[in-house]
């Protein structure tokens, strides 16, 4: 399947909808490159916070985005994220980055830079991309589009599991706040593409979600 250069699978959805786990498994199963676009916004947010750049200062964050080199490496141990050659895989998942990433991601110029880079990374390859605007903006012509969702309580519960020690109420509040900022921003808001398949993962296991997506891909490919 990697020989198919236009094989783009777009997976969008809010935080905790299961898209990262599912996208990774689909990529592995279909031998496609996995691109976590949220990790790119997170790496830039980490760069801003560590350089004392205010995440709300659009022009300074944009300047920083132009200078930063963010790389994603799909390794057997998982996705490695580096910022100017320094590994920031763990740092980009911190509560501080969680609190500011939506502010960075709503900057128009930042989104333009990221979208261009995401298209470059995917160019000429078979890929699975996950994010918020993949099916609507980055690859509106993607062959397969999925929008994963789940109830806010379930999404918060999943995030708490990933962050031992985090307070459930704080996590839920952050998930809700990010939903609000991500879906109300002017450029590339979190939105289901009209032609995306909607999957409510609230009561589904990861395996069931992966199976649902794989079935859709096969069915569509045969017709
Ligand atoms: O998927 P995630 O939680 O790692 O994403 C982190 C943030 O990045 C999320 O709150 C919104 C933003 N994001 C975005 O605006 N567009 C994308 N394509 C991916 C993520």
JSON list of C-alpha atoms and ligand atoms in Angstrom, two decimals:
[
{"chain": "A", "resi": 1, "resn": "UNK", "atom": "CA", "xyz": [0.00, 0.00, 0.00]},
{"chain": "A", "resi": 2, "resn": "UNK", "atom": "CA", "xyz": [2.98, 2.33, 0.52]},
{"chain": "A", "resi": 3, "resn": "UNK", "atom": "CA", "xyz": [3.40, 2.26, -3.25]},
{"chain": "A", "resi": 4, "resn": "UNK", "atom": "CA", "xyz": [0.19, 4.22, -3.60]},
{"chain": "A", "resi": 5, "resn": "UNK", "atom": "CA", "xyz": [1.45, 7.81, -3.48]},
{"chain": "A", "resi": 6, "resn": "UNK", "atom": "CA", "xyz": [-1.97, 9.38, -3.09]},
{"chain": "A", "resi": 7, "resn": "UNK", "atom": "CA", "xyz": [-3.21, 7.25, -0.28]},
{"chain": "A", "resi": 8, "resn": "UNK", "atom": "CA", "xyz": [-4.19, 9.85, 2.31]},
{"chain": "A", "resi": 9, "resn": "UNK", "atom": "CA", "xyz": [-6.22, 8.87, 5.37]},
{"chain": "A", "resi": 10, "resn": "UNK", "atom": "CA", "xyz": [-7.42, 11.94, 7.30]},
{"chain": "A", "resi": 11, "resn": "UNK", "atom": "CA", "xyz": [-8.48, 11.44, 10.91]},
{"chain": "A", "resi": 12, "resn": "UNK", "atom": "CA", "xyz": [-9.87, 14.45, 12.75]},
{"chain": "A", "resi": 13, "resn": "UNK", "atom": "CA", "xyz": [-11.57, 14.89, 16.09]},
{"chain": "A", "resi": 14, "resn": "UNK", "atom": "CA", "xyz": [-11.36, 16.54, 19.51]},
{"chain": "A", "resi": 15, "resn": "UNK", "atom": "CA", "xyz": [-8.92, 15.75, 22.32]},
{"chain": "A", "resi": 16, "resn": "UNK", "atom": "CA", "xyz": [-9.47, 12.29, 23.77]},
{"chain": "A", "resi": 17, "resn": "UNK", "atom": "CA", "xyz": [-11.55, 11.00, 20.86]},
{"chain": "A", "resi": 18, "resn": "UNK", "atom": "CA", "xyz": [-9.01, 8.20, 20.39]},
{"chain": "A", "resi": 19, "resn": "UNK", "atom": "CA", "xyz": [-7.61, 9.48, 17.13]},
{"chain": "A", "resi": 20, "resn": "UNK", "atom": "CA", "xyz": [-3.90, 9.25, 18.05]},
{"chain": "A", "resi": 21, "resn": "UNK", "atom": "CA", "xyz": [-4.02, 5.62, 19.12]},
{"chain": "A", "resi": 22, "resn": "UNK", "atom": "CA", "xyz": [-6.23, 4.69, 16.19]},
{"chain": "A", "resi": 23, "resn": "UNK", "atom": "CA", "xyz": [-4.24, 6.64, 13.59]},
{"chain": "A", "resi": 24, "resn": "UNK", "atom": "CA", "xyz": [-1.01, 4.97, 14.72]},
{"chain": "A", "resi": 25, "resn": "UNK", "atom": "CA", "xyz": [-2.54, 1.51, 14.46]},
{"chain": "A", "resi": 26, "resn": "UNK", "atom": "CA", "xyz": [-4.07, 2.18, 11.03]},
{"chain": "A", "resi": 27, "resn": "UNK", "atom": "CA", "xyz": [-0.72, 3.49, 9.77]},
{"chain": "A", "resi": 28, "resn": "UNK", "atom": "CA", "xyz": [1.07, 0.42, 11.08]},
{"chain": "A", "resi": 29, "resn": "UNK", "atom": "CA", "xyz": [-1.49, -1.97, 9.65]},
{"chain": "A", "resi": 30, "resn": "UNK", "atom": "CA", "xyz": [-1.48, -0.35, 6.20]},
{"chain": "A", "resi": 31, "resn": "UNK", "atom": "CA", "xyz": [2.25, 0.45, 6.22]},
{"chain": "A", "resi": 32, "resn": "UNK", "atom": "CA", "xyz": [1.66, 4.17, 5.83]},
{"chain": "A", "resi": 33, "resn": "UNK", "atom": "CA", "xyz": [3.55, 7.11, 7.28]},
{"chain": "A", "resi": 34, "resn": "UNK", "atom": "CA", "xyz": [1.96, 8.45, 10.47]},
{"chain": "A", "resi": 35, "resn": "UNK", "atom": "CA", "xyz": [1.81, 12.22, 10.95]},
{"chain": "A", "resi": 36, "resn": "UNK", "atom": "CA", "xyz": [0.58, 13.63, 14.27]},
{"chain": "A", "resi": 37, "resn": "UNK", "atom": "CA", "xyz": [-0.13, 17.26, 13.42]},
{"chain": "A", "resi": 38, "resn": "UNK", "atom": "CA", "xyz": [-1.10, 18.09, 17.02]},
{"chain": "A", "resi": 39, "resn": "UNK", "atom": "CA", "xyz": [2.48, 17.24, 18.02]},
{"chain": "A", "resi": 40, "resn": "UNK", "atom": "CA", "xyz": [3.69, 20.00, 15.68]},
{"chain": "A", "resi": 41, "resn": "UNK", "atom": "CA", "xyz": [1.49, 22.65, 17.35]},
{"chain": "A", "resi": 42, "resn": "UNK", "atom": "CA", "xyz": [2.59, 21.28, 20.72]},
{"chain": "A", "resi": 43, "resn": "UNK", "atom": "CA", "xyz": [6.29, 21.52, 19.82]},
{"chain": "A", "resi": 44, "resn": "UNK", "atom": "CA", "xyz": [5.86, 25.15, 18.78]},
{"chain": "A", "resi": 45, "resn": "UNK", "atom": "CA", "xyz": [3.97, 25.88, 22.02]},
{"chain": "A", "resi": 46, "resn": "UNK", "atom": "CA", "xyz": [6.80, 24.30, 23.99]},
{"chain": "A", "resi": 47, "resn": "UNK", "atom": "CA", "xyz": [9.28, 26.45, 22.06]},
{"chain": "A", "resi": 48, "resn": "UNK", "atom": "CA", "xyz": [7.30, 29.59, 22.90]},
{"chain": "A", "resi": 49, "resn": "UNK", "atom": "CA", "xyz": [7.05, 28.74, 26.59]},
{"chain": "A", "resi": 50, "resn": "UNK", "atom": "CA", "xyz": [10.73, 27.90, 26.87]},
{"chain": "A", "resi": 51, "resn": "UNK", "atom": "CA", "xyz": [11.78, 31.09, 25.08]},
{"chain": "A", "resi": 52, "resn": "UNK", "atom": "CA", "xyz": [9.54, 33.35, 27.16]},
{"chain": "A", "resi": 53, "resn": "UNK", "atom": "CA", "xyz": [7.37, 34.11, 24.16]},
{"chain": "A", "resi": 54, "resn": "UNK", "atom": "CA", "xyz": [3.78, 34.86, 25.15]},
{"chain": "A", "resi": 55, "resn": "UNK", "atom": "CA", "xyz": [1.52, 32.31, 23.36]},
{"chain": "A", "resi": 56, "resn": "UNK", "atom": "CA", "xyz": [-1.00, 35.13, 22.81]},
{"chain": "A", "resi": 57, "resn": "UNK", "atom": "CA", "xyz": [1.58, 37.34, 21.06]},
{"chain": "A", "resi": 58, "resn": "UNK", "atom": "CA", "xyz": [0.76, 36.44, 17.44]},
{"chain": "A", "resi": 59, "resn": "UNK", "atom": "CA", "xyz": [3.70, 38.14, 15.77]},
{"chain": "A", "resi": 60, "resn": "UNK", "atom": "CA", "xyz": [6.36, 36.78, 18.16]},
{"chain": "A", "resi": 61, "resn": "UNK", "atom": "CA", "xyz": [4.94, 33.25, 17.95]},
{"chain": "A", "resi": 62, "resn": "UNK", "atom": "CA", "xyz": [4.87, 33.51, 14.15]},
{"chain": "A", "resi": 63, "resn": "UNK", "atom": "CA", "xyz": [8.48, 34.69, 14.11]},
{"chain": "A", "resi": 64, "resn": "UNK", "atom": "CA", "xyz": [9.41, 31.73, 16.27]},
{"chain": "A", "resi": 65, "resn": "UNK", "atom": "CA", "xyz": [7.46, 29.33, 14.02]},
{"chain": "A", "resi": 66, "resn": "UNK", "atom": "CA", "xyz": [9.52, 30.50, 11.04]},
{"chain": "A", "resi": 67, "resn": "UNK", "atom": "CA", "xyz": [12.76, 29.72, 12.88]},
{"chain": "A", "resi": 68, "resn": "UNK", "atom": "CA", "xyz": [11.81, 26.40, 14.50]},
{"chain": "A", "resi": 69, "resn": "UNK", "atom": "CA", "xyz": [12.66, 23.08, 12.94]},
{"chain": "A", "resi": 70, "resn": "UNK", "atom": "CA", "xyz": [10.12, 20.51, 14.09]},
{"chain": "A", "resi": 71, "resn": "UNK", "atom": "CA", "xyz": [10.73, 16.91, 13.12]},
{"chain": "A", "resi": 72, "resn": "UNK", "atom": "CA", "xyz": [8.59, 13.83, 13.60]},
{"chain": "A", "resi": 73, "resn": "UNK", "atom": "CA", "xyz": [10.18, 10.43, 13.55]},
{"chain": "A", "resi": 74, "resn": "UNK", "atom": "CA", "xyz": [8.10, 7.29, 13.56]},
{"chain": "A", "resi": 75, "resn": "UNK", "atom": "CA", "xyz": [10.23, 4.79, 15.55]},
{"chain": "A", "resi": 76, "resn": "UNK", "atom": "CA", "xyz": [9.41, 1.26, 16.79]},
{"chain": "A", "resi": 77, "resn": "UNK", "atom": "CA", "xyz": [9.25, 2.77, 20.31]},
{"chain": "A", "resi": 78, "resn": "UNK", "atom": "CA", "xyz": [6.69, 5.36, 19.18]},
{"chain": "A", "resi": 79, "resn": "UNK", "atom": "CA", "xyz": [6.64, 8.81, 17.65]},
{"chain": "A", "resi": 80, "resn": "UNK", "atom": "CA", "xyz": [9.70, 10.95, 18.51]},
{"chain": "A", "resi": 81, "resn": "UNK", "atom": "CA", "xyz": [9.30, 14.69, 18.24]},
{"chain": "A", "resi": 82, "resn": "UNK", "atom": "CA", "xyz": [12.29, 16.99, 18.03]},
{"chain": "A", "resi": 83, "resn": "UNK", "atom": "CA", "xyz": [12.63, 20.73, 18.12]},
{"chain": "A", "resi": 84, "resn": "UNK", "atom": "CA", "xyz": [15.79, 22.08, 16.53]},
{"chain": "A", "resi": 85, "resn": "UNK", "atom": "CA", "xyz": [17.32, 18.58, 16.90]},
{"chain": "A", "resi": 86, "resn": "UNK", "atom": "CA", "xyz": [16.44, 18.31, 20.62]},
{"chain": "A", "resi": 87, "resn": "UNK", "atom": "CA", "xyz": [14.07, 15.55, 21.66]},
{"chain": "A", "resi": 88, "resn": "UNK", "atom": "CA", "xyz": [10.92, 17.07, 23.17]},
{"chain": "A", "resi": 89, "resn": "UNK", "atom": "CA", "xyz": [8.66, 14.00, 22.94]},
{"chain": "A", "resi": 90, "resn": "UNK", "atom": "CA", "xyz": [7.75, 14.05, 26.65]},
{"chain": "A", "resi": 91, "resn": "UNK", "atom": "CA", "xyz": [7.85, 17.80, 27.20]},
{"chain": "A", "resi": 92, "resn": "UNK", "atom": "CA", "xyz": [5.16, 18.54, 24.61]},
{"chain": "A", "resi": 93, "resn": "UNK", "atom": "CA", "xyz": [2.59, 16.54, 26.64]},
{"chain": "A", "resi": 94, "resn": "UNK", "atom": "CA", "xyz": [2.99, 18.62, 29.81]},
{"chain": "A", "resi": 95, "resn": "UNK", "atom": "CA", "xyz": [-0.02, 20.30, 31.48]},
{"chain": "A", "resi": 96, "resn": "UNK", "atom": "CA", "xyz": [1.56, 23.68, 30.67]},
{"chain": "A", "resi": 97, "resn": "UNK", "atom": "CA", "xyz": [1.66, 22.90, 26.95]},
{"chain": "A", "resi": 98, "resn": "UNK", "atom": "CA", "xyz": [-1.90, 21.51, 27.19]},
{"chain": "A", "resi": 99, "resn": "UNK", "atom": "CA", "xyz": [-3.05, 24.84, 28.61]},
{"chain": "A", "resi": 100, "resn": "UNK", "atom": "CA", "xyz": [-1.52, 27.01, 25.89]},
{"chain": "A", "resi": 101, "resn": "UNK", "atom": "CA", "xyz": [-1.50, 24.94, 22.70]},
{"chain": "A", "resi": 102, "resn": "UNK", "atom": "CA", "xyz": [-4.95, 26.03, 21.53]},
{"chain": "A", "resi": 103, "resn": "UNK", "atom": "CA", "xyz": [-3.90, 29.69, 21.74]},
{"chain": "A", "resi": 104, "resn": "UNK", "atom": "CA", "xyz": [-0.86, 29.02, 19.57]},
{"chain": "A", "resi": 105, "resn": "UNK", "atom": "CA", "xyz": [-2.92, 26.91, 17.15]},
{"chain": "A", "resi": 106, "resn": "UNK", "atom": "CA", "xyz": [-5.42, 29.67, 16.51]},
{"chain": "A", "resi": 107, "resn": "UNK", "atom": "CA", "xyz": [-2.84, 32.05, 15.03]},
{"chain": "A", "resi": 108, "resn": "UNK", "atom": "CA", "xyz": [-3.54, 32.35, 11.30]},
{"chain": "A", "resi": 109, "resn": "UNK", "atom": "CA", "xyz": [0.11, 32.68, 10.22]},
{"chain": "A", "resi": 110, "resn": "UNK", "atom": "CA", "xyz": [1.12, 29.73, 12.41]},
{"chain": "A", "resi": 111, "resn": "UNK", "atom": "CA", "xyz": [-1.54, 27.59, 10.78]},
{"chain": "A", "resi": 112, "resn": "UNK", "atom": "CA", "xyz": [-0.36, 28.58, 7.32]},
{"chain": "A", "resi": 113, "resn": "UNK", "atom": "CA", "xyz": [3.19, 27.51, 8.17]},
{"chain": "A", "resi": 114, "resn": "UNK", "atom": "CA", "xyz": [2.05, 24.23, 9.73]},
{"chain": "A", "resi": 115, "resn": "UNK", "atom": "CA", "xyz": [-0.34, 23.30, 6.92]},
{"chain": "A", "resi": 116, "resn": "UNK", "atom": "CA", "xyz": [2.39, 23.91, 4.34]},
{"chain": "A", "resi": 117, "resn": "UNK", "atom": "CA", "xyz": [4.81, 21.76, 6.33]},
{"chain": "A", "resi": 118, "resn": "UNK", "atom": "CA", "xyz": [2.23, 18.99, 6.78]},
{"chain": "A", "resi": 119, "resn": "UNK", "atom": "CA", "xyz": [1.63, 18.88, 3.03]},
{"chain": "A", "resi": 120, "resn": "UNK", "atom": "CA", "xyz": [5.38, 18.77, 2.42]},
{"chain": "A", "resi": 121, "resn": "UNK", "atom": "CA", "xyz": [5.87, 15.90, 4.89]},
{"chain": "A", "resi": 122, "resn": "UNK", "atom": "CA", "xyz": [3.08, 13.92, 3.23]},
{"chain": "A", "resi": 123, "resn": "UNK", "atom": "CA", "xyz": [4.03, 14.73, -0.33]},
{"chain": "A", "resi": 124, "resn": "UNK", "atom": "CA", "xyz": [4.39, 11.69, -2.57]},
{"chain": "A", "resi": 125, "resn": "UNK", "atom": "CA", "xyz": [3.75, 9.24, 0.26]},
{"chain": "A", "resi": 126, "resn": "UNK", "atom": "CA", "xyz": [0.96, 7.07, 1.58]},
{"chain": "A", "resi": 127, "resn": "UNK", "atom": "CA", "xyz": [0.02, 8.70, 4.89]},
{"chain": "A", "resi": 128, "resn": "UNK", "atom": "CA", "xyz": [-2.31, 8.77, 7.86]},
{"chain": "A", "resi": 129, "resn": "UNK", "atom": "CA", "xyz": [-2.61, 12.27, 9.27]},
{"chain": "A", "resi": 130, "resn": "UNK", "atom": "CA", "xyz": [-4.45, 13.10, 12.45]},
{"chain": "A", "resi": 131, "resn": "UNK", "atom": "CA", "xyz": [-5.53, 16.52, 13.67]},
{"chain": "A", "resi": 132, "resn": "UNK", "atom": "CA", "xyz": [-8.41, 18.96, 13.60]},
{"chain": "A", "resi": 133, "resn": "UNK", "atom": "CA", "xyz": [-8.40, 20.32, 10.04]},
{"chain": "A", "resi": 134, "resn": "UNK", "atom": "CA", "xyz": [-6.94, 17.50, 7.97]},
{"chain": "A", "resi": 135, "resn": "UNK", "atom": "CA", "xyz": [-10.11, 16.60, 6.07]},
{"chain": "A", "resi": 136, "resn": "UNK", "atom": "CA", "xyz": [-11.25, 20.21, 5.74]},
{"chain": "A", "resi": 137, "resn": "UNK", "atom": "CA", "xyz": [-8.06, 22.20, 5.04]},
{"chain": "A", "resi": 138, "resn": "UNK", "atom": "CA", "xyz": [-4.82, 20.22, 4.82]},
{"chain": "A", "resi": 139, "resn": "UNK", "atom": "CA", "xyz": [-6.10, 17.46, 2.53]},
{"chain": "A", "resi": 140, "resn": "UNK", "atom": "CA", "xyz": [-9.66, 18.31, 1.46]},
{"chain": "A", "resi": 141, "resn": "UNK", "atom": "CA", "xyz": [-9.24, 15.75, -1.35]},
{"chain": "A", "resi": 142, "resn": "UNK", "atom": "CA", "xyz": [-8.05, 12.94, 0.95]},
{"chain": "A", "resi": 143, "resn": "UNK", "atom": "CA", "xyz": [-9.31, 9.62, -0.24]},
{"chain": "A", "resi": 144, "resn": "UNK", "atom": "CA", "xyz": [-10.53, 8.60, 3.22]},
{"chain": "A", "resi": 145, "resn": "UNK", "atom": "CA", "xyz": [-11.79, 10.91, 5.92]},
{"chain": "A", "resi": 146, "resn": "UNK", "atom": "CA", "xyz": [-12.88, 10.04, 9.42]},
{"chain": "A", "resi": 147, "resn": "UNK", "atom": "CA", "xyz": [-14.12, 12.19, 12.27]},
{"chain": "A", "resi": 148, "resn": "UNK", "atom": "CA", "xyz": [-13.79, 10.53, 15.67]},
{"chain": "A", "resi": 149, "resn": "UNK", "atom": "CA", "xyz": [-15.77, 11.79, 18.61]},
{"chain": "A", "resi": 150, "resn": "UNK", "atom": "CA", "xyz": [-16.79, 10.74, 22.14]},
{"chain": "A", "resi": 151, "resn": "UNK", "atom": "CA", "xyz": [-18.71, 12.22, 25.07]},
{"chain": "A", "resi": 152, "resn": "UNK", "atom": "CA", "xyz": [-16.77, 14.83, 27.03]},
{"chain": "A", "resi": 153, "resn": "UNK", "atom": "CA", "xyz": [-16.78, 12.67, 30.17]},
{"chain": "A", "resi": 154, "resn": "UNK", "atom": "CA", "xyz": [-15.31, 9.72, 28.32]},
{"chain": "A", "resi": 155, "resn": "UNK", "atom": "CA", "xyz": [-12.68, 11.91, 26.64]},
{"chain": "A", "resi": 156, "resn": "UNK", "atom": "CA", "xyz": [-11.64, 13.43, 29.96]},
{"chain": "A", "resi": 157, "resn": "UNK", "atom": "CA", "xyz": [-11.46, 9.95, 31.51]},
{"chain": "A", "resi": 158, "resn": "UNK", "atom": "CA", "xyz": [-9.13, 8.78, 28.75]},
{"chain": "A", "resi": 159, "resn": "UNK", "atom": "CA", "xyz": [-6.87, 11.81, 29.19]},
{"chain": "A", "resi": 160, "resn": "UNK", "atom": "CA", "xyz": [-6.68, 11.25, 32.98]},
{"chain": "A", "resi": 161, "resn": "UNK", "atom": "CA", "xyz": [-5.47, 7.70, 32.33]},
{"chain": "A", "resi": 162, "resn": "UNK", "atom": "CA", "xyz": [-2.65, 9.11, 30.18]},
{"chain": "A", "resi": 163, "resn": "UNK", "atom": "CA", "xyz": [-1.64, 11.63, 32.86]},
{"chain": "A", "resi": 164, "resn": "UNK", "atom": "CA", "xyz": [-1.22, 9.87, 36.19]},
{"chain": "A", "resi": 165, "resn": "UNK", "atom": "CA", "xyz": [-1.57, 12.34, 39.04]},
{"chain": "A", "resi": 166, "resn": "UNK", "atom": "CA", "xyz": [-3.67, 14.82, 37.09]},
{"chain": "A", "resi": 167, "resn": "UNK", "atom": "CA", "xyz": [-6.88, 15.99, 38.75]},
{"chain": "A", "resi": 168, "resn": "UNK", "atom": "CA", "xyz": [-9.94, 14.72, 36.80]},
{"chain": "A", "resi": 169, "resn": "UNK", "atom": "CA", "xyz": [-11.79, 18.03, 37.13]},
{"chain": "A", "resi": 170, "resn": "UNK", "atom": "CA", "xyz": [-8.80, 20.02, 35.83]},
{"chain": "A", "resi": 171, "resn": "UNK", "atom": "CA", "xyz": [-8.42, 17.63, 32.89]},
{"chain": "A", "resi": 172, "resn": "UNK", "atom": "CA", "xyz": [-12.11, 17.88, 32.00]},
{"chain": "A", "resi": 173, "resn": "UNK", "atom": "CA", "xyz": [-11.97, 21.68, 32.20]},
{"chain": "A", "resi": 174, "resn": "UNK", "atom": "CA", "xyz": [-8.92, 21.74, 29.91]},
{"chain": "A", "resi": 175, "resn": "UNK", "atom": "CA", "xyz": [-10.59, 19.39, 27.40]},
{"chain": "A", "resi": 176, "resn": "UNK", "atom": "CA", "xyz": [-13.70, 21.60, 27.35]},
{"chain": "A", "resi": 177, "resn": "UNK", "atom": "CA", "xyz": [-11.70, 24.80, 27.00]},
{"chain": "A", "resi": 178, "resn": "UNK", "atom": "CA", "xyz": [-9.60, 23.36, 24.15]},
{"chain": "A", "resi": 179, "resn": "UNK", "atom": "CA", "xyz": [-12.76, 22.13, 22.39]},
{"chain": "A", "resi": 180, "resn": "UNK", "atom": "CA", "xyz": [-14.17, 25.63, 22.62]},
{"chain": "A", "resi": 181, "resn": "UNK", "atom": "CA", "xyz": [-11.06, 27.41, 21.32]},
{"chain": "A", "resi": 182, "resn": "UNK", "atom": "CA", "xyz": [-10.35, 24.78, 18.64]},
{"chain": "A", "resi": 183, "resn": "UNK", "atom": "CA", "xyz": [-13.87, 24.75, 17.26]},
{"chain": "A", "resi": 184, "resn": "UNK", "atom": "CA", "xyz": [-14.56, 28.48, 17.39]},
{"chain": "A", "resi": 185, "resn": "UNK", "atom": "CA", "xyz": [-11.37, 29.79, 15.77]},
{"chain": "A", "resi": 186, "resn": "UNK", "atom": "CA", "xyz": [-11.64, 31.47, 12.41]},
{"chain": "A", "resi": 187, "resn": "UNK", "atom": "CA", "xyz": [-8.98, 29.49, 10.53]},
{"chain": "A", "resi": 188, "resn": "UNK", "atom": "CA", "xyz": [-9.12, 25.69, 10.23]},
{"chain": "A", "resi": 189, "resn": "UNK", "atom": "CA", "xyz": [-11.52, 25.11, 13.12]},
{"chain": "A", "resi": 190, "resn": "UNK", "atom": "CA", "xyz": [-12.17, 21.67, 14.50]},
{"chain": "A", "resi": 191, "resn": "UNK", "atom": "CA", "xyz": [-14.97, 20.53, 12.23]},
{"chain": "A", "resi": 192, "resn": "UNK", "atom": "CA", "xyz": [-16.18, 17.36, 10.58]},
{"chain": "A", "resi": 193, "resn": "UNK", "atom": "CA", "xyz": [-15.62, 17.50, 6.82]},
{"chain": "A", "resi": 194, "resn": "UNK", "atom": "CA", "xyz": [-18.92, 17.01, 5.04]},
{"chain": "A", "resi": 195, "resn": "UNK", "atom": "CA", "xyz": [-17.69, 13.80, 3.43]},
{"chain": "A", "resi": 196, "resn": "UNK", "atom": "CA", "xyz": [-15.98, 12.39, 6.55]},
{"chain": "A", "resi": 197, "resn": "UNK", "atom": "CA", "xyz": [-17.29, 9.24, 8.22]},
{"chain": "A", "resi": 198, "resn": "UNK", "atom": "CA", "xyz": [-18.42, 10.07, 11.77]},
{"chain": "A", "resi": 199, "resn": "UNK", "atom": "CA", "xyz": [-17.45, 7.52, 14.42]},
{"chain": "A", "resi": 200, "resn": "UNK", "atom": "CA", "xyz": [-18.70, 7.90, 18.00]},
{"chain": "A", "resi": 201, "resn": "UNK", "atom": "CA", "xyz": [-16.06, 6.02, 20.00]},
{"chain": "A", "resi": 202, "resn": "UNK", "atom": "CA", "xyz": [-17.65, 6.58, 23.46]},
{"chain": "A", "resi": 203, "resn": "UNK", "atom": "CA", "xyz": [-18.57, 2.94, 23.96]},
{"chain": "A", "resi": 204, "resn": "UNK", "atom": "CA", "xyz": [-16.12, 1.37, 21.55]},
{"chain": "A", "resi": 205, "resn": "UNK", "atom": "CA", "xyz": [-12.80, -0.34, 22.19]},
{"chain": "A", "resi": 206, "resn": "UNK", "atom": "CA", "xyz": [-9.75, 0.77, 20.22]},
{"chain": "A", "resi": 207, "resn": "UNK", "atom": "CA", "xyz": [-9.91, -2.48, 18.25]},
{"chain": "A", "resi": 208, "resn": "UNK", "atom": "CA", "xyz": [-13.53, -1.82, 17.31]},
{"chain": "A", "resi": 209, "resn": "UNK", "atom": "CA", "xyz": [-12.69, 1.68, 16.06]},
{"chain": "A", "resi": 210, "resn": "UNK", "atom": "CA", "xyz": [-9.71, 0.39, 14.06]},
{"chain": "A", "resi": 211, "resn": "UNK", "atom": "CA", "xyz": [-11.88, -2.35, 12.55]},
{"chain": "A", "resi": 212, "resn": "UNK", "atom": "CA", "xyz": [-14.60, 0.14, 11.62]},
{"chain": "A", "resi": 213, "resn": "UNK", "atom": "CA", "xyz": [-12.08, 2.32, 9.81]},
{"chain": "A", "resi": 214, "resn": "UNK", "atom": "CA", "xyz": [-10.34, -0.57, 8.07]},
{"chain": "A", "resi": 215, "resn": "UNK", "atom": "CA", "xyz": [-13.69, -1.92, 6.89]},
{"chain": "A", "resi": 216, "resn": "UNK", "atom": "CA", "xyz": [-14.65, 1.46, 5.44]},
{"chain": "A", "resi": 217, "resn": "UNK", "atom": "CA", "xyz": [-11.32, 1.72, 3.67]},
{"chain": "A", "resi": 218, "resn": "UNK", "atom": "CA", "xyz": [-11.70, -1.73, 2.13]},
{"chain": "A", "resi": 219, "resn": "UNK", "atom": "CA", "xyz": [-15.31, -1.21, 1.17]},
{"chain": "A", "resi": 220, "resn": "UNK", "atom": "CA", "xyz": [-14.58, 2.10, -0.46]},
{"chain": "A", "resi": 221, "resn": "UNK", "atom": "CA", "xyz": [-11.53, 0.74, -2.22]},
{"chain": "A", "resi": 222, "resn": "UNK", "atom": "CA", "xyz": [-13.53, -2.12, -3.77]},
{"chain": "A", "resi": 223, "resn": "UNK", "atom": "CA", "xyz": [-16.34, 0.04, -5.10]},
{"chain": "B", "resi": 1, "resn": "LIG", "atom": "O1", "xyz": [-4.33, 16.35, 19.10]},
{"chain": "B", "resi": 1, "resn": "LIG", "atom": "P1", "xyz": [-3.63, 17.15, 20.20]},
{"chain": "B", "resi": 1, "resn": "LIG", "atom": "O2", "xyz": [-4.40, 17.18, 21.48]},
{"chain": "B", "resi": 1, "resn": "LIG", "atom": "O3", "xyz": [-2.21, 16.72, 20.40]},
{"chain": "B", "resi": 1, "resn": "LIG", "atom": "O4", "xyz": [-3.58, 18.65, 19.63]},
{"chain": "B", "resi": 1, "resn": "LIG", "atom": "C1", "xyz": [-3.05, 19.69, 20.39]},
{"chain": "B", "resi": 1, "resn": "LIG", "atom": "C2", "xyz": [-3.68, 20.99, 19.99]},
{"chain": "B", "resi": 1, "resn": "LIG", "atom": "O5", "xyz": [-3.23, 21.37, 18.69]},
{"chain": "B", "resi": 1, "resn": "LIG", "atom": "C3", "xyz": [-5.19, 21.02, 19.94]},
{"chain": "B", "resi": 1, "resn": "LIG", "atom": "O6", "xyz": [-5.76, 21.61, 21.09]},
{"chain": "B", "resi": 1, "resn": "LIG", "atom": "C4", "xyz": [-5.53, 21.83, 18.74]},
{"chain": "B", "resi": 1, "resn": "LIG", "atom": "C5", "xyz": [-4.28, 21.94, 17.95]},
{"chain": "B", "resi": 1, "resn": "LIG", "atom": "N1", "xyz": [-4.34, 21.29, 16.63]},
{"chain": "B", "resi": 1, "resn": "LIG", "atom": "C6", "xyz": [-4.85, 22.03, 15.60]},
{"chain": "B", "resi": 1, "resn": "LIG", "atom": "O7", "xyz": [-5.30, 23.15, 15.81]},
{"chain": "B", "resi": 1, "resn": "LIG", "atom": "N2", "xyz": [-4.84, 21.53, 14.34]},
{"chain": "B", "resi": 1, "resn": "LIG", "atom": "C7", "xyz": [-4.37, 20.31, 14.09]},
{"chain": "B", "resi": 1, "resn": "LIG", "atom": "N3", "xyz": [-4.35, 19.84, 12.83]},
{"chain": "B", "resi": 1, "resn": "LIG", "atom": "C8", "xyz": [-3.88, 19.51, 15.16]},
{"chain": "B", "resi": 1, "resn": "LIG", "atom": "C9", "xyz": [-3.90, 20.04, 16.43]}
]
